[in-house]
Coordinates of C-alpha atoms in Angstrom, one line a residue:
M1 CA 0.5 1.3 13.6
V2 CA -1.1 0.1 10.4
R3 CA -5.0 -0.3 10.2
I4 CA -6.6 -2.1 7.5
M5 CA -10.4 -1.7 7.0
I6 CA -11.5 -5.1 5.2
P7 CA -14.9 -4.8 3.2
P8 CA -17.8 -6.9 4.5
Q9 CA -18.6 -7.8 1.2
P10 CA -16.6 -8.5 -1.7
D11 CA -16.1 -6.4 -4.5
Q12 CA -16.5 -3.4 -2.5
P13 CA -13.7 -0.7 -2.4
I14 CA -10.7 -0.8 0.3
S15 CA -9.4 2.3 1.6
V16 CA -6.2 2.1 3.4
A17 CA -4.9 4.4 6.1
L18 CA -1.2 4.0 6.6
T19 CA 0.8 5.9 9.8
R20 CA 3.9 5.4 11.6
R21 CA 7.0 7.4 12.2
G22 CA 10.1 7.3 10.7
R23 CA 11.6 4.7 8.4
R24 CA 9.8 1.8 10.1
A25 CA 6.7 3.3 8.6
T26 CA 8.1 2.8 5.1
I27 CA 9.0 -0.7 5.6
D28 CA 5.4 -1.6 7.3
S29 CA 3.3 0.4 4.9
T30 CA 5.0 -1.3 2.0
G31 CA 4.6 -4.8 3.7
V32 CA 0.8 -4.0 4.0
I33 CA 0.6 -2.9 0.4
R34 CA 2.6 -5.9 -0.6
A35 CA 0.1 -8.5 1.3
L36 CA -2.7 -6.7 -0.3
V37 CA -1.4 -7.1 -3.7
D38 CA -0.3 -10.8 -2.7
H39 CA -4.1 -11.6 -2.1
G40 CA -5.3 -9.5 -5.2
M41 CA -7.3 -7.0 -3.0
N42 CA -5.2 -4.2 -4.4
R43 CA -7.9 -4.4 -7.5
E44 CA -10.3 -2.9 -4.9
F45 CA -8.5 0.1 -3.8
A46 CA -10.6 3.0 -3.5
Q47 CA -7.6 5.2 -1.8
I48 CA -4.5 5.2 0.0
S49 CA -4.6 7.7 2.9
P50 CA -0.8 7.7 4.3
I51 CA 0.2 9.8 7.4
S52 CA 3.7 10.8 8.4
G53 CA 6.4 8.3 7.7
G54 CA 3.6 6.1 6.0
S55 CA 3.7 9.0 2.9
I56 CA 7.0 7.7 1.9
I57 CA 5.9 4.7 -0.3
N58 CA 2.4 6.4 -1.6
T59 CA 5.1 9.2 -2.8
V60 CA 7.2 7.3 -4.6
L61 CA 4.3 5.3 -6.2
A62 CA 2.9 8.6 -7.1
H63 CA 6.0 9.7 -8.5
R64 CA 6.2 6.7 -10.5
K65 CA 2.7 7.0 -11.5
A66 CA 2.4 3.2 -10.2
D67 CA -1.5 2.0 -10.8
L68 CA -1.6 -0.3 -7.7
R69 CA -5.3 -1.7 -8.8
S70 CA -3.4 -3.6 -11.7
M71 CA 0.2 -3.8 -9.9
S72 CA 1.8 -7.5 -9.3
S73 CA 3.8 -8.5 -6.3
N74 CA 7.1 -8.2 -8.5
G75 CA 6.1 -4.7 -10.0
L76 CA 5.7 -3.3 -6.2
D77 CA 8.9 -5.3 -5.3
E78 CA 11.0 -3.5 -8.1
I79 CA 9.5 -0.2 -6.7
A80 CA 10.3 -0.7 -3.1
G81 CA 13.8 -1.9 -4.0
T82 CA 14.6 1.6 -4.9
L83 CA 14.0 2.8 -1.4
T84 CA 16.9 1.1 0.5

């Protein structure tokens, strides 16, 4: 399951909780992060809290020292492409 809590006011921090089991969690979590990046909402990330399979993409991003707040869709695609 993927839940996104969208803040009621613009420019408020966004907290994202990613959870699901197995490989699908990685795909779903990457898709959620990509959607937020595509809409420019990544600039408001306060935290991403992954659980179980949702933690795979978060671990890869952390290992690469990726700055999600300034990341573009292409940058995320490049990193996500290494998961296959």
